[in-house]
CSV table of C-alpha atoms and ligand atoms in Angstrom, one decimal:
chain,number,residue,atom,x,y,z
A,701,MET,CA,-80.4,-51.6,-151.3
A,702,GLY,CA,-81.7,-49.9,-148.1
A,703,PRO,CA,-80.7,-46.4,-147.0
A,704,LYS,CA,-78.7,-47.9,-144.1
A,705,ALA,CA,-76.4,-49.7,-146.5
A,706,LYS,CA,-75.8,-46.6,-148.5
A,707,LYS,CA,-74.7,-44.6,-145.4
A,708,ALA,CA,-72.4,-47.4,-144.2
A,709,LYS,CA,-68.7,-47.1,-144.3
A,710,VAL,CA,-67.3,-47.8,-147.7
A,711,ASP,CA,-64.2,-50.0,-147.6
A,712,SER,CA,-63.3,-52.8,-150.0
A,713,GLY,CA,-60.9,-54.2,-147.4
A,714,ALA,CA,-58.2,-54.2,-149.9
A,715,SER,CA,-54.7,-52.7,-149.5
A,716,ALA,CA,-54.0,-53.0,-153.3
A,717,PRO,CA,-53.2,-49.9,-155.3
A,718,VAL,CA,-56.4,-48.1,-156.2
A,719,ASP,CA,-54.9,-46.7,-159.4
A,720,GLY,CA,-54.9,-50.0,-161.1
A,721,SER,CA,-51.1,-50.4,-161.0
A,722,GLY,CA,-49.6,-53.8,-160.3
A,723,GLU,CA,-47.6,-56.1,-162.4
A,724,PHE,CA,-50.1,-58.7,-163.6
A,725,PHE,CA,-53.5,-57.0,-163.7
A,726,PRO,CA,-52.4,-53.5,-164.7
A,727,GLY,CA,-55.9,-52.4,-165.9
A,728,ILE,CA,-57.7,-53.4,-162.8
A,729,SER,CA,-57.9,-51.3,-159.6
A,730,ALA,CA,-58.7,-52.4,-156.1
A,731,ILE,CA,-62.4,-53.4,-156.3
A,732,GLN,CA,-64.6,-50.7,-154.7
A,733,TYR,CA,-68.1,-50.8,-153.1
A,734,LYS,CA,-70.4,-48.8,-155.4
A,735,PRO,CA,-74.0,-49.6,-154.5
A,736,ASP,CA,-75.4,-47.3,-157.2
A,737,ALA,CA,-73.3,-48.4,-160.1
A,738,PRO,CA,-75.2,-49.3,-163.3
A,739,ALA,CA,-75.9,-52.9,-164.4
A,740,THR,CA,-73.1,-52.8,-166.9
A,741,ASP,CA,-70.4,-52.2,-164.3
A,742,THR,CA,-69.5,-55.7,-163.0
A,743,LEU,CA,-66.1,-54.7,-161.7
A,744,CYS,CA,-67.4,-53.3,-158.4
A,745,TYR,CA,-69.3,-54.5,-155.4
A,746,LYS,CA,-72.9,-53.5,-155.3
A,747,HIS,CA,-73.9,-55.4,-152.1
A,748,TYR,CA,-70.7,-56.6,-150.5
A,749,ASN,CA,-69.4,-53.9,-148.2
A,750,ALA,CA,-66.6,-55.5,-146.1
A,751,LYS,CA,-66.7,-53.4,-143.0
A,752,GLU,CA,-70.5,-52.8,-142.9
A,753,VAL,CA,-72.1,-54.3,-139.8
A,754,VAL,CA,-75.1,-56.7,-140.6
A,755,HIS,CA,-76.8,-58.6,-137.8
A,756,GLY,CA,-74.1,-57.8,-135.3
A,757,ARG,CA,-70.9,-58.5,-137.3
A,758,THR,CA,-69.1,-57.0,-140.3
A,759,MET,CA,-69.9,-58.6,-143.6
A,760,GLU,CA,-66.3,-59.7,-143.9
A,761,GLU,CA,-66.6,-61.6,-140.6
A,762,TRP,CA,-69.8,-63.4,-141.6
A,763,LEU,CA,-68.7,-64.2,-145.1
A,764,ARG,CA,-64.9,-65.1,-144.7
A,765,PHE,CA,-64.4,-65.4,-148.5
A,766,SER,CA,-61.5,-67.4,-149.9
A,767,VAL,CA,-60.0,-67.9,-153.4
A,768,VAL,CA,-58.9,-71.4,-154.5
A,769,TYR,CA,-55.6,-71.8,-156.2
A,770,TRP,CA,-56.4,-74.8,-158.3
A,771,HIS,CA,-59.2,-73.5,-160.5
A,772,THR,CA,-58.2,-69.8,-160.5
A,773,PHE,CA,-54.5,-70.1,-161.0
A,774,ARG,CA,-54.0,-73.7,-162.4
A,775,GLY,CA,-57.2,-74.0,-164.4
A,776,THR,CA,-56.6,-73.9,-168.2
A,777,GLY,CA,-60.1,-74.5,-169.5
A,778,LEU,CA,-59.1,-78.0,-170.6
A,779,ASP,CA,-62.0,-80.5,-170.8
A,780,PRO,CA,-62.4,-84.1,-172.1
A,781,PHE,CA,-63.2,-82.7,-175.6
A,782,GLY,CA,-60.8,-79.9,-176.0
A,783,SER,CA,-57.5,-78.4,-175.0
A,784,ALA,CA,-56.7,-75.3,-173.0
A,785,THR,CA,-58.5,-72.1,-173.7
A,786,LEU,CA,-57.5,-69.9,-170.8
A,787,LYS,CA,-54.1,-68.5,-171.9
A,788,ARG,CA,-52.9,-66.4,-169.1
A,789,PRO,CA,-50.4,-63.7,-170.1
A,790,TRP,CA,-48.1,-64.5,-167.1
A,791,GLU,CA,-47.8,-68.2,-167.8
A,792,ASP,CA,-44.7,-69.4,-169.7
A,793,GLY,CA,-46.0,-72.9,-170.4
A,794,THR,CA,-43.7,-74.6,-167.9
A,795,ASP,CA,-44.2,-76.2,-164.5
A,796,SER,CA,-40.9,-74.8,-163.2
A,797,MET,CA,-40.1,-73.5,-159.8
A,798,GLU,CA,-39.6,-70.1,-161.4
A,799,MET,CA,-43.1,-70.2,-162.8
A,800,ALA,CA,-44.5,-71.4,-159.5
A,801,LYS,CA,-43.0,-68.3,-157.8
A,802,LYS,CA,-44.2,-65.9,-160.4
A,803,ARG,CA,-47.7,-67.4,-160.3
A,804,LEU,CA,-47.8,-67.0,-156.5
A,805,ARG,CA,-47.2,-63.3,-157.0
A,806,VAL,CA,-50.0,-63.1,-159.6
A,807,ALA,CA,-52.3,-64.8,-157.1
A,808,PHE,CA,-51.5,-62.4,-154.2
A,809,GLU,CA,-52.0,-59.4,-156.5
A,810,PHE,CA,-55.4,-60.9,-157.4
A,811,PHE,CA,-56.4,-61.6,-153.7
A,812,THR,CA,-55.4,-58.1,-152.7
A,813,LYS,CA,-57.1,-56.2,-155.5
A,814,LEU,CA,-60.3,-58.3,-154.9
A,815,GLY,CA,-60.1,-57.6,-151.2
A,816,VAL,CA,-60.4,-61.3,-150.2
A,817,LYS,CA,-58.6,-62.2,-147.0
A,818,TYR,CA,-58.2,-66.0,-147.5
A,819,TRP,CA,-56.8,-68.5,-150.0
A,820,THR,CA,-56.7,-72.3,-150.2
A,821,PHE,CA,-54.5,-74.7,-152.1
A,822,HIS,CA,-53.5,-78.3,-152.7
A,823,ASP,CA,-49.8,-79.0,-152.1
A,824,ARG,CA,-49.3,-79.8,-155.8
A,825,ASP,CA,-51.0,-76.6,-157.0
A,826,ILE,CA,-48.4,-74.4,-155.5
A,827,ALA,CA,-45.2,-76.4,-156.1
A,828,PRO,CA,-44.3,-78.9,-158.8
A,829,GLU,CA,-44.1,-82.5,-157.9
A,830,GLY,CA,-40.5,-83.8,-158.0
A,831,ALA,CA,-39.1,-87.1,-159.1
A,832,THR,CA,-38.9,-88.2,-155.4
A,833,ILE,CA,-40.8,-87.3,-152.3
A,834,GLU,CA,-37.6,-85.5,-151.1
A,835,GLU,CA,-37.6,-83.4,-154.2
A,836,SER,CA,-41.4,-82.6,-153.9
A,837,ASN,CA,-40.9,-81.7,-150.2
A,838,LYS,CA,-38.0,-79.4,-151.1
A,839,ASN,CA,-40.0,-77.6,-153.7
A,840,LEU,CA,-42.8,-77.1,-151.2
A,841,ASP,CA,-40.4,-75.7,-148.6
A,842,GLU,CA,-39.1,-73.2,-151.1
A,843,ILE,CA,-42.5,-72.1,-152.4
A,844,SER,CA,-44.0,-71.9,-148.9
A,845,ASP,CA,-41.2,-69.5,-147.8
A,846,LEU,CA,-42.4,-67.1,-150.5
A,847,ALA,CA,-46.1,-67.8,-149.6
A,848,LEU,CA,-45.3,-66.9,-146.0
A,849,GLN,CA,-43.6,-63.7,-147.1
A,850,LEU,CA,-46.5,-62.7,-149.3
A,851,GLN,CA,-49.0,-63.5,-146.6
A,852,LYS,CA,-47.1,-61.2,-144.2
A,853,GLU,CA,-46.9,-58.4,-146.8
A,854,THR,CA,-50.6,-58.5,-147.7
A,855,GLY,CA,-52.3,-59.8,-144.6
A,856,VAL,CA,-54.0,-62.5,-146.7
A,857,LYS,CA,-54.3,-65.7,-144.6
A,858,LEU,CA,-54.6,-69.4,-145.4
A,859,LEU,CA,-58.1,-70.7,-144.9
A,860,TRP,CA,-57.0,-74.3,-145.6
A,861,ALA,CA,-54.5,-76.5,-147.3
A,862,THR,CA,-55.1,-80.0,-148.6
A,863,SER,CA,-53.1,-82.8,-150.3
A,864,ASN,CA,-53.8,-83.7,-153.9
A,865,LEU,CA,-54.1,-87.5,-153.5
A,866,PHE,CA,-55.9,-88.1,-156.8
A,867,SER,CA,-54.0,-86.6,-159.8
A,868,HIS,CA,-50.9,-88.7,-159.8
A,869,PRO,CA,-51.2,-92.2,-161.5
A,870,ARG,CA,-50.0,-93.8,-158.2
A,871,TYR,CA,-53.4,-92.9,-156.7
A,872,MET,CA,-55.5,-94.4,-159.5
A,873,ASN,CA,-56.9,-97.0,-157.0
A,874,GLY,CA,-57.2,-94.5,-154.2
A,875,ALA,CA,-55.0,-93.1,-151.5
A,876,GLY,CA,-56.2,-93.9,-147.9
A,877,THR,CA,-58.3,-96.7,-149.4
A,878,ASN,CA,-55.7,-98.0,-151.9
A,879,PRO,CA,-55.5,-101.8,-151.8
A,880,ASP,CA,-51.7,-101.5,-152.1
A,881,LEU,CA,-49.8,-100.5,-148.9
A,882,HIS,CA,-47.1,-98.8,-151.0
A,883,ALA,CA,-49.5,-96.3,-152.5
A,884,TYR,CA,-51.2,-95.8,-149.1
A,885,ALA,CA,-47.8,-95.1,-147.5
A,886,TYR,CA,-47.0,-92.5,-150.2
A,887,ALA,CA,-50.3,-90.7,-149.4
A,888,GLY,CA,-49.4,-90.7,-145.7
A,889,ALA,CA,-46.0,-89.2,-146.4
A,890,GLN,CA,-47.6,-86.6,-148.6
A,891,VAL,CA,-50.2,-85.6,-146.0
A,892,LYS,CA,-47.4,-85.5,-143.3
A,893,LYS,CA,-45.5,-82.9,-145.3
A,894,CYS,CA,-48.7,-80.9,-146.2
A,895,LEU,CA,-49.6,-80.7,-142.5
A,896,GLU,CA,-46.1,-79.2,-141.8
A,897,ILE,CA,-46.6,-76.6,-144.5
A,898,ALA,CA,-50.2,-75.9,-143.3
A,899,LYS,CA,-48.7,-75.2,-139.8
A,900,LYS,CA,-45.9,-73.0,-141.2
A,901,LEU,CA,-48.5,-70.9,-143.1
A,902,GLY,CA,-50.9,-70.7,-140.2
A,903,ALA,CA,-53.8,-72.6,-141.9
A,904,GLU,CA,-57.0,-72.2,-140.0
A,905,ASN,CA,-58.3,-75.6,-141.3
A,906,PHE,CA,-57.1,-78.7,-143.2
A,907,VAL,CA,-59.3,-80.4,-145.7
A,908,PHE,CA,-59.5,-84.1,-146.8
A,909,TRP,CA,-61.4,-84.5,-150.0
A,910,GLY,CA,-61.4,-88.3,-150.8
A,911,GLY,CA,-60.5,-87.8,-154.4
A,912,ARG,CA,-60.4,-91.4,-155.5
A,913,GLU,CA,-61.6,-92.9,-152.2
A,914,GLY,CA,-64.5,-95.0,-153.6
A,915,TYR,CA,-65.0,-97.9,-155.9
A,916,GLN,CA,-65.5,-98.6,-159.6
A,917,SER,CA,-66.7,-102.2,-159.0
A,918,LEU,CA,-67.7,-104.1,-155.9
A,919,LEU,CA,-66.4,-107.3,-157.6
A,920,ASN,CA,-62.8,-106.3,-156.9
A,921,THR,CA,-63.3,-104.3,-153.7
A,922,ASP,CA,-63.3,-105.1,-149.9
A,923,VAL,CA,-65.2,-102.1,-148.7
A,924,HIS,CA,-64.8,-103.0,-145.0
A,925,ALA,CA,-61.0,-103.1,-145.3
A,926,GLU,CA,-60.9,-99.9,-147.4
A,927,LEU,CA,-63.1,-97.9,-144.9
A,928,SER,CA,-61.1,-99.2,-141.9
A,929,HIS,CA,-57.8,-98.3,-143.6
A,930,MET,CA,-59.1,-94.8,-144.3
A,931,ALA,CA,-60.2,-94.4,-140.7
A,932,ASN,CA,-56.7,-95.4,-139.6
A,933,PHE,CA,-55.2,-93.0,-142.1
A,934,PHE,CA,-57.2,-90.2,-140.4
A,935,LYS,CA,-56.0,-91.4,-136.9
A,936,MET,CA,-52.4,-91.1,-138.1
A,937,ALA,CA,-53.1,-87.6,-139.4
A,938,LEU,CA,-54.6,-86.7,-136.0
A,939,ALA,CA,-51.6,-88.1,-134.2
A,940,TYR,CA,-49.2,-86.1,-136.4
A,941,LYS,CA,-51.3,-82.9,-136.0
A,942,LYS,CA,-51.0,-83.3,-132.3
A,943,LYS,CA,-47.3,-84.1,-132.5
A,944,ILE,CA,-46.4,-81.0,-134.5
A,945,GLY,CA,-48.8,-78.7,-132.6
A,946,PHE,CA,-50.9,-77.8,-135.7
A,947,THR,CA,-54.2,-76.3,-134.4
A,948,GLY,CA,-56.2,-76.0,-137.6
A,949,GLN,CA,-59.7,-77.6,-137.8
A,950,PHE,CA,-59.8,-81.0,-139.7
A,951,LEU,CA,-62.5,-81.2,-142.3
A,952,ILE,CA,-63.8,-83.9,-144.6
A,953,GLU,CA,-65.4,-82.8,-147.9
A,954,PRO,CA,-68.2,-85.1,-149.0
A,955,LYS,CA,-68.8,-85.9,-152.7
A,956,ALA,CA,-71.2,-88.5,-154.1
A,957,LYS,CA,-69.5,-89.5,-157.3
A,958,GLU,CA,-66.8,-88.4,-159.7
A,959,PRO,CA,-64.0,-89.4,-160.2
A,960,THR,CA,-65.1,-92.9,-158.9
A,961,LYS,CA,-68.6,-94.1,-159.6
A,962,HIS,CA,-69.3,-94.3,-155.9
A,963,GLN,CA,-67.4,-92.0,-153.5
A,964,TYR,CA,-67.3,-93.3,-149.9
A,965,ASP,CA,-67.9,-89.8,-148.5
A,966,TYR,CA,-71.2,-89.7,-150.3
A,967,ASP,CA,-72.8,-86.8,-148.5
A,968,ALA,CA,-72.8,-85.1,-145.1
A,969,MET,CA,-74.9,-87.7,-143.3
A,970,THR,CA,-72.7,-90.5,-144.7
A,971,VAL,CA,-69.6,-88.8,-143.4
A,972,ILE,CA,-71.1,-88.3,-140.0
A,973,ALA,CA,-71.9,-92.0,-139.9
A,974,PHE,CA,-68.3,-92.8,-140.9
A,975,LEU,CA,-66.9,-90.5,-138.3
A,976,LYS,CA,-69.1,-92.0,-135.5
A,977,THR,CA,-68.5,-95.6,-136.6
A,978,PHE,CA,-64.7,-95.1,-136.3
A,979,GLY,CA,-64.7,-92.8,-133.2
A,980,LEU,CA,-63.5,-89.7,-135.2
A,981,ASP,CA,-66.5,-87.5,-134.7
A,982,LYS,CA,-64.9,-85.3,-132.0
A,983,ASP,CA,-61.9,-84.4,-134.2
A,984,PHE,CA,-63.4,-83.7,-137.7
A,985,LYS,CA,-66.0,-81.4,-139.1
A,986,ILE,CA,-67.4,-81.2,-142.6
A,987,ASN,CA,-66.5,-78.9,-145.6
A,988,VAL,CA,-69.7,-78.9,-147.6
A,989,GLU,CA,-69.7,-78.2,-151.3
A,990,PRO,CA,-73.2,-77.6,-152.6
A,991,ASN,CA,-72.4,-78.9,-156.1
A,992,HIS,CA,-71.4,-82.2,-154.5
A,993,THR,CA,-74.7,-82.1,-152.6
A,994,THR,CA,-76.7,-81.8,-155.8
A,995,LEU,CA,-74.6,-84.7,-157.3
A,996,ALA,CA,-75.9,-86.8,-154.4
A,997,GLY,CA,-79.4,-86.0,-155.6
A,998,HIS,CA,-80.2,-83.6,-152.7
A,999,PRO,CA,-81.5,-80.0,-152.8
A,1000,TYR,CA,-78.7,-77.4,-153.0
A,1001,GLU,CA,-78.6,-76.5,-149.2
A,1002,HIS,CA,-79.4,-80.0,-147.9
A,1003,CYS,CA,-75.9,-81.0,-146.6
A,1004,ILE,CA,-75.2,-77.5,-145.3
A,1005,VAL,CA,-78.4,-77.8,-143.2
A,1006,MET,CA,-77.9,-81.4,-142.1
A,1007,ALA,CA,-74.3,-80.9,-141.2
A,1008,SER,CA,-75.1,-77.7,-139.2
A,1009,GLU,CA,-78.0,-79.2,-137.3
A,1010,PHE,CA,-75.8,-82.0,-136.0
A,1011,GLY,CA,-72.8,-79.7,-135.2
A,1012,PHE,CA,-70.6,-80.7,-138.1
A,1013,LEU,CA,-70.7,-77.7,-140.5
A,1014,GLY,CA,-67.1,-76.5,-140.5
A,1015,SER,CA,-66.7,-74.7,-143.8
A,1016,ILE,CA,-68.3,-74.3,-147.2
A,1017,ASP,CA,-66.9,-74.6,-150.8
A,1018,ALA,CA,-69.3,-72.0,-152.1
A,1019,ASN,CA,-70.1,-73.0,-155.6
A,1020,THR,CA,-73.0,-74.4,-157.7
A,1021,GLY,CA,-73.7,-76.9,-160.4
A,1022,SER,CA,-76.2,-76.5,-163.2
A,1023,PRO,CA,-79.5,-78.0,-162.0
A,1024,ASP,CA,-80.0,-79.4,-165.5
A,1025,CYS,CA,-76.7,-81.5,-165.7
A,1026,GLY,CA,-75.4,-84.2,-163.6
A,1027,TRP,CA,-71.7,-83.5,-163.0
A,1028,ASP,CA,-69.5,-81.2,-161.1
A,1029,THR,CA,-69.5,-78.0,-163.1
A,1030,ASP,CA,-68.0,-75.9,-160.2
A,1031,GLN,CA,-69.7,-72.7,-161.2
A,1032,PHE,CA,-69.7,-69.5,-159.3
A,1033,PRO,CA,-72.8,-69.2,-157.0
A,1034,MET,CA,-75.0,-66.6,-158.6
A,1035,ASP,CA,-78.5,-67.6,-157.2
A,1036,VAL,CA,-79.7,-65.3,-154.5
A,1037,LYS,CA,-82.3,-67.8,-153.2
A,1038,ASN,CA,-79.7,-70.4,-152.7
A,1039,ALA,CA,-77.3,-67.9,-151.1
A,1040,THR,CA,-80.1,-66.8,-148.7
A,1041,MET,CA,-80.6,-70.4,-147.6
A,1042,VAL,CA,-76.9,-70.9,-147.0
A,1043,MET,CA,-76.5,-67.7,-145.1
A,1044,ARG,CA,-79.6,-68.4,-143.0
A,1045,THR,CA,-77.9,-71.6,-141.8
A,1046,VAL,CA,-74.6,-69.8,-141.2
A,1047,ILE,CA,-76.4,-67.1,-139.1
A,1048,LYS,CA,-78.3,-69.7,-137.2
A,1049,GLN,CA,-75.2,-71.6,-136.1
A,1050,GLY,CA,-73.4,-68.3,-135.1
A,1051,GLY,CA,-71.0,-68.0,-138.0
A,1052,ILE,CA,-68.8,-70.3,-140.1
A,1053,GLN,CA,-65.5,-69.5,-138.4
A,1054,PRO,CA,-62.8,-70.9,-138.4
A,1055,GLY,CA,-64.1,-72.1,-141.8
A,1056,GLY,CA,-65.1,-69.8,-144.6
A,1057,LEU,CA,-66.9,-69.5,-147.9
A,1058,ASN,CA,-64.3,-70.8,-150.3
A,1059,PHE,CA,-64.8,-70.3,-154.0
A,1060,ASP,CA,-64.2,-73.8,-155.3
A,1061,CYS,CA,-65.4,-72.5,-158.7
A,1062,LYS,CA,-63.9,-72.1,-162.1
A,1063,VAL,CA,-64.8,-69.5,-164.8
A,1064,ARG,CA,-66.2,-71.2,-167.9
A,1065,ARG,CA,-63.6,-72.2,-170.5
A,1066,GLU,CA,-65.3,-69.7,-172.8
A,1067,SER,CA,-64.7,-66.8,-170.3
A,1068,THR,CA,-61.1,-66.2,-171.5
A,1069,ASP,CA,-60.3,-62.7,-170.3
A,1070,PRO,CA,-58.3,-62.3,-167.1
A,1071,GLU,CA,-60.9,-59.7,-166.0
A,1072,ASP,CA,-63.5,-62.6,-166.0
A,1073,MET,CA,-61.6,-64.0,-163.0
A,1074,PHE,CA,-62.5,-60.8,-161.1
A,1075,ILE,CA,-66.0,-60.5,-162.4
A,1076,ALA,CA,-66.8,-64.1,-161.4
A,1077,HIS,CA,-65.6,-63.7,-157.9
A,1078,ILE,CA,-67.3,-60.2,-157.5
A,1079,GLY,CA,-70.6,-61.6,-158.8
A,1080,ALA,CA,-70.5,-64.5,-156.3
A,1081,MET,CA,-69.5,-62.3,-153.4
A,1082,ASP,CA,-72.3,-59.9,-154.1
A,1083,THR,CA,-74.7,-62.9,-154.4
A,1084,LEU,CA,-73.7,-64.2,-150.9
A,1085,ALA,CA,-73.7,-60.6,-149.5
A,1086,ARG,CA,-77.3,-60.4,-150.7
A,1087,GLY,CA,-78.0,-63.8,-149.1
A,1088,LEU,CA,-76.5,-62.5,-145.9
A,1089,ARG,CA,-78.7,-59.3,-145.9
A,1090,ASN,CA,-81.8,-61.4,-146.7
A,1091,ALA,CA,-81.0,-64.0,-144.1
A,1092,ALA,CA,-80.4,-61.3,-141.5
A,1093,LYS,CA,-83.8,-59.8,-142.2
A,1094,ILE,CA,-85.4,-63.2,-142.0
A,1095,ALA,CA,-83.8,-63.8,-138.6
A,1096,GLU,CA,-84.6,-60.4,-137.3
A,1097,GLU,CA,-88.3,-60.5,-138.3
A,1098,GLY,CA,-88.5,-64.1,-137.1
A,1099,HIS,CA,-91.7,-65.0,-139.0
A,1100,LEU,CA,-90.4,-68.2,-140.6
A,1101,ASP,CA,-88.7,-69.3,-137.3
A,1102,LYS,CA,-92.0,-68.7,-135.4
A,1103,LEU,CA,-93.9,-70.7,-137.9
A,1104,VAL,CA,-91.6,-73.7,-137.5
A,1105,GLN,CA,-91.7,-73.4,-133.7
A,1106,GLU,CA,-95.5,-73.3,-133.8
A,1107,ARG,CA,-95.5,-76.5,-136.0
A,1108,TYR,CA,-93.7,-78.5,-133.3
A,1109,LYS,CA,-95.4,-76.9,-130.3
A,1110,THR,CA,-97.1,-80.2,-129.2
A,1111,PHE,CA,-93.6,-81.6,-128.4
A,1112,LYS,CA,-93.0,-78.8,-125.9
A,1113,VAL,CA,-95.6,-79.8,-123.3
A,1114,GLY,CA,-97.0,-82.9,-121.6
A,1115,LEU,CA,-96.3,-86.2,-123.4
A,1116,GLY,CA,-94.6,-84.4,-126.3
A,1117,ALA,CA,-92.0,-83.0,-124.0
A,1118,LYS,CA,-91.5,-86.5,-122.5
A,1119,VAL,CA,-90.9,-87.8,-126.1
A,1120,GLU,CA,-88.3,-85.1,-126.7
A,1121,LYS,CA,-86.5,-86.1,-123.5
A,1122,GLY,CA,-86.5,-89.7,-124.6
A,1123,ALA,CA,-88.5,-90.7,-121.5
A,1124,ALA,CA,-91.8,-91.8,-123.1
A,1125,THR,CA,-93.0,-95.3,-123.8
A,1126,PHE,CA,-95.2,-97.0,-126.5
A,1127,GLU,CA,-97.8,-97.7,-123.7
A,1128,GLU,CA,-98.1,-94.0,-123.0
A,1129,LEU,CA,-98.5,-93.2,-126.7
A,1130,GLU,CA,-101.3,-95.8,-126.9
A,1131,GLU,CA,-103.0,-94.4,-123.9
A,1132,TYR,CA,-102.8,-90.9,-125.4
A,1133,VAL,CA,-104.5,-92.1,-128.6
A,1134,LYS,CA,-107.2,-93.9,-126.7
A,1135,LYS,CA,-108.0,-90.7,-124.8
A,1136,ASN,CA,-107.7,-88.3,-127.7
A,1137,GLY,CA,-108.9,-90.2,-130.8
A,1138,ASN,CA,-107.7,-89.2,-134.3
A,1139,PRO,CA,-105.3,-86.3,-134.8
A,1140,GLU,CA,-106.6,-83.2,-136.5
A,1141,MET,CA,-105.4,-82.3,-140.0
A,1142,ILE,CA,-102.9,-79.5,-139.6
A,1143,SER,CA,-101.7,-77.6,-142.7
A,1144,GLY,CA,-98.0,-77.7,-143.4
A,1145,LYS,CA,-98.3,-74.1,-144.9
A,1146,GLN,CA,-95.6,-74.7,-147.5
A,1147,GLU,CA,-96.8,-72.2,-150.1
A,1148,HIS,CA,-97.3,-69.6,-147.3
A,1149,CYS,CA,-93.6,-70.2,-146.4
A,1150,GLU,CA,-92.5,-70.0,-150.0
A,1151,ALA,CA,-94.3,-66.8,-150.5
A,1152,MET,CA,-92.9,-65.4,-147.3
A,1153,PHE,CA,-89.4,-66.4,-148.4
A,1154,ASN,CA,-89.9,-64.7,-151.7
A,1155,HIS,CA,-90.7,-61.5,-149.8
A,1156,TYR,CA,-87.2,-61.4,-148.5
A,1157,VAL,CA,-85.3,-62.3,-151.7
F,254,XUL,C1,-63.3,-81.7,-156.1
F,254,XUL,C2,-63.2,-80.7,-155.0
F,254,XUL,C3,-61.8,-80.5,-154.5
F,254,XUL,C4,-61.7,-80.2,-153.0
F,254,XUL,C5,-60.3,-80.1,-152.6
F,254,XUL,O1,-64.6,-81.9,-156.5
F,254,XUL,O2,-64.1,-80.1,-154.6
F,254,XUL,O3,-61.3,-79.4,-155.2
F,254,XUL,O4,-62.4,-79.1,-152.7
F,254,XUL,O5,-59.5,-81.2,-152.9
F,255,CO,CO1,-64.4,-78.6,-153.1
């Protein structure tokens, strides 16, 4: 922690009571920035100082943190081998409207005490599914009235909403790729309503994660039909967005596998190819989740970098997997090197707005105390804050950028510049070789870069 950070204005950004009062987390006060707190104090920020200016913007503006409703308020710790472990004191064990309203109040107390300005949800997280679409929609209307009121009272905003098109048995064969028109139509009706709710709550984005859009076997699947239907589904969503005047950014979230063995939106580059193939590339960006990137067999930051380089990075589901296991563990991101790589990309592209860093993460089923919900988010926010501080220093000192520029310098002059413009020919390349002979061996300097990177983290 540099002296500059210590002198900076201290403000957790929260309007929660600092005395720890509040109905649902009575022992926990609004989380404060305490850069000198001891290692054992994990209920304070040691690096994240919301209003401090780093690299020309406040940390809050760069980081745009968001809490997810599904893991944090609907997660029970259930796994394929065991039942719920996370027994929250406010839950009454029902999926009633009364419980949905109480849970929403719990969530807003949590957001406020944490000092996070955004939240995200699936339609079915916040309101119970009814027996008919009309009943489900009515439930959503009622719950979103309360959400709107709580947003107004606290200043917490909706980063994005999304439709759950994967939990209900009707979607077992997919939603926008379902071979049965009836299930496909249900998905359309559901997204239509969710777009209305997103508009009502001022969502800054809207996410499509292709939950069961993929295949289990190519023997029973017409992949061409399924992908074309999915593209037309997105075109209908765009038309409805325009019709109702919803201005949020549309995002597709790639994932390589799980729940289907092959998910169509495999990774960032696959999604870009899909968008370009079907003429959707001007209307959608990508919400990258690094745990999905690693499921695709790529390095942690790969999809973030690829999406950003081609102008498609819209938002980030900031989480991590365990490098030693091959499924979606949705852990809180606690690795400072990874966070530095992420924030380096965010800085390079001039910020992640109107997207954000959304904690699509769950506490471990063994982390059973309600305070663990706070500790997990604080730890992850501090990790990304450290990533931001490191990335800012890397950008300001410019050594890594200079090294990369230097590596490609032959493409800035003469024939290289012509290649970059797309104006060169094979004949000219041949002539160049005949004139200049064999290229020299030029070191890639990887270890030098790694050692330099380590200097900043
Ligand atoms: C699933 C996943 C989803 C999306 C929203 O792996 O990441 O929670 O973020 O549907
Ligand atoms: Co996600």
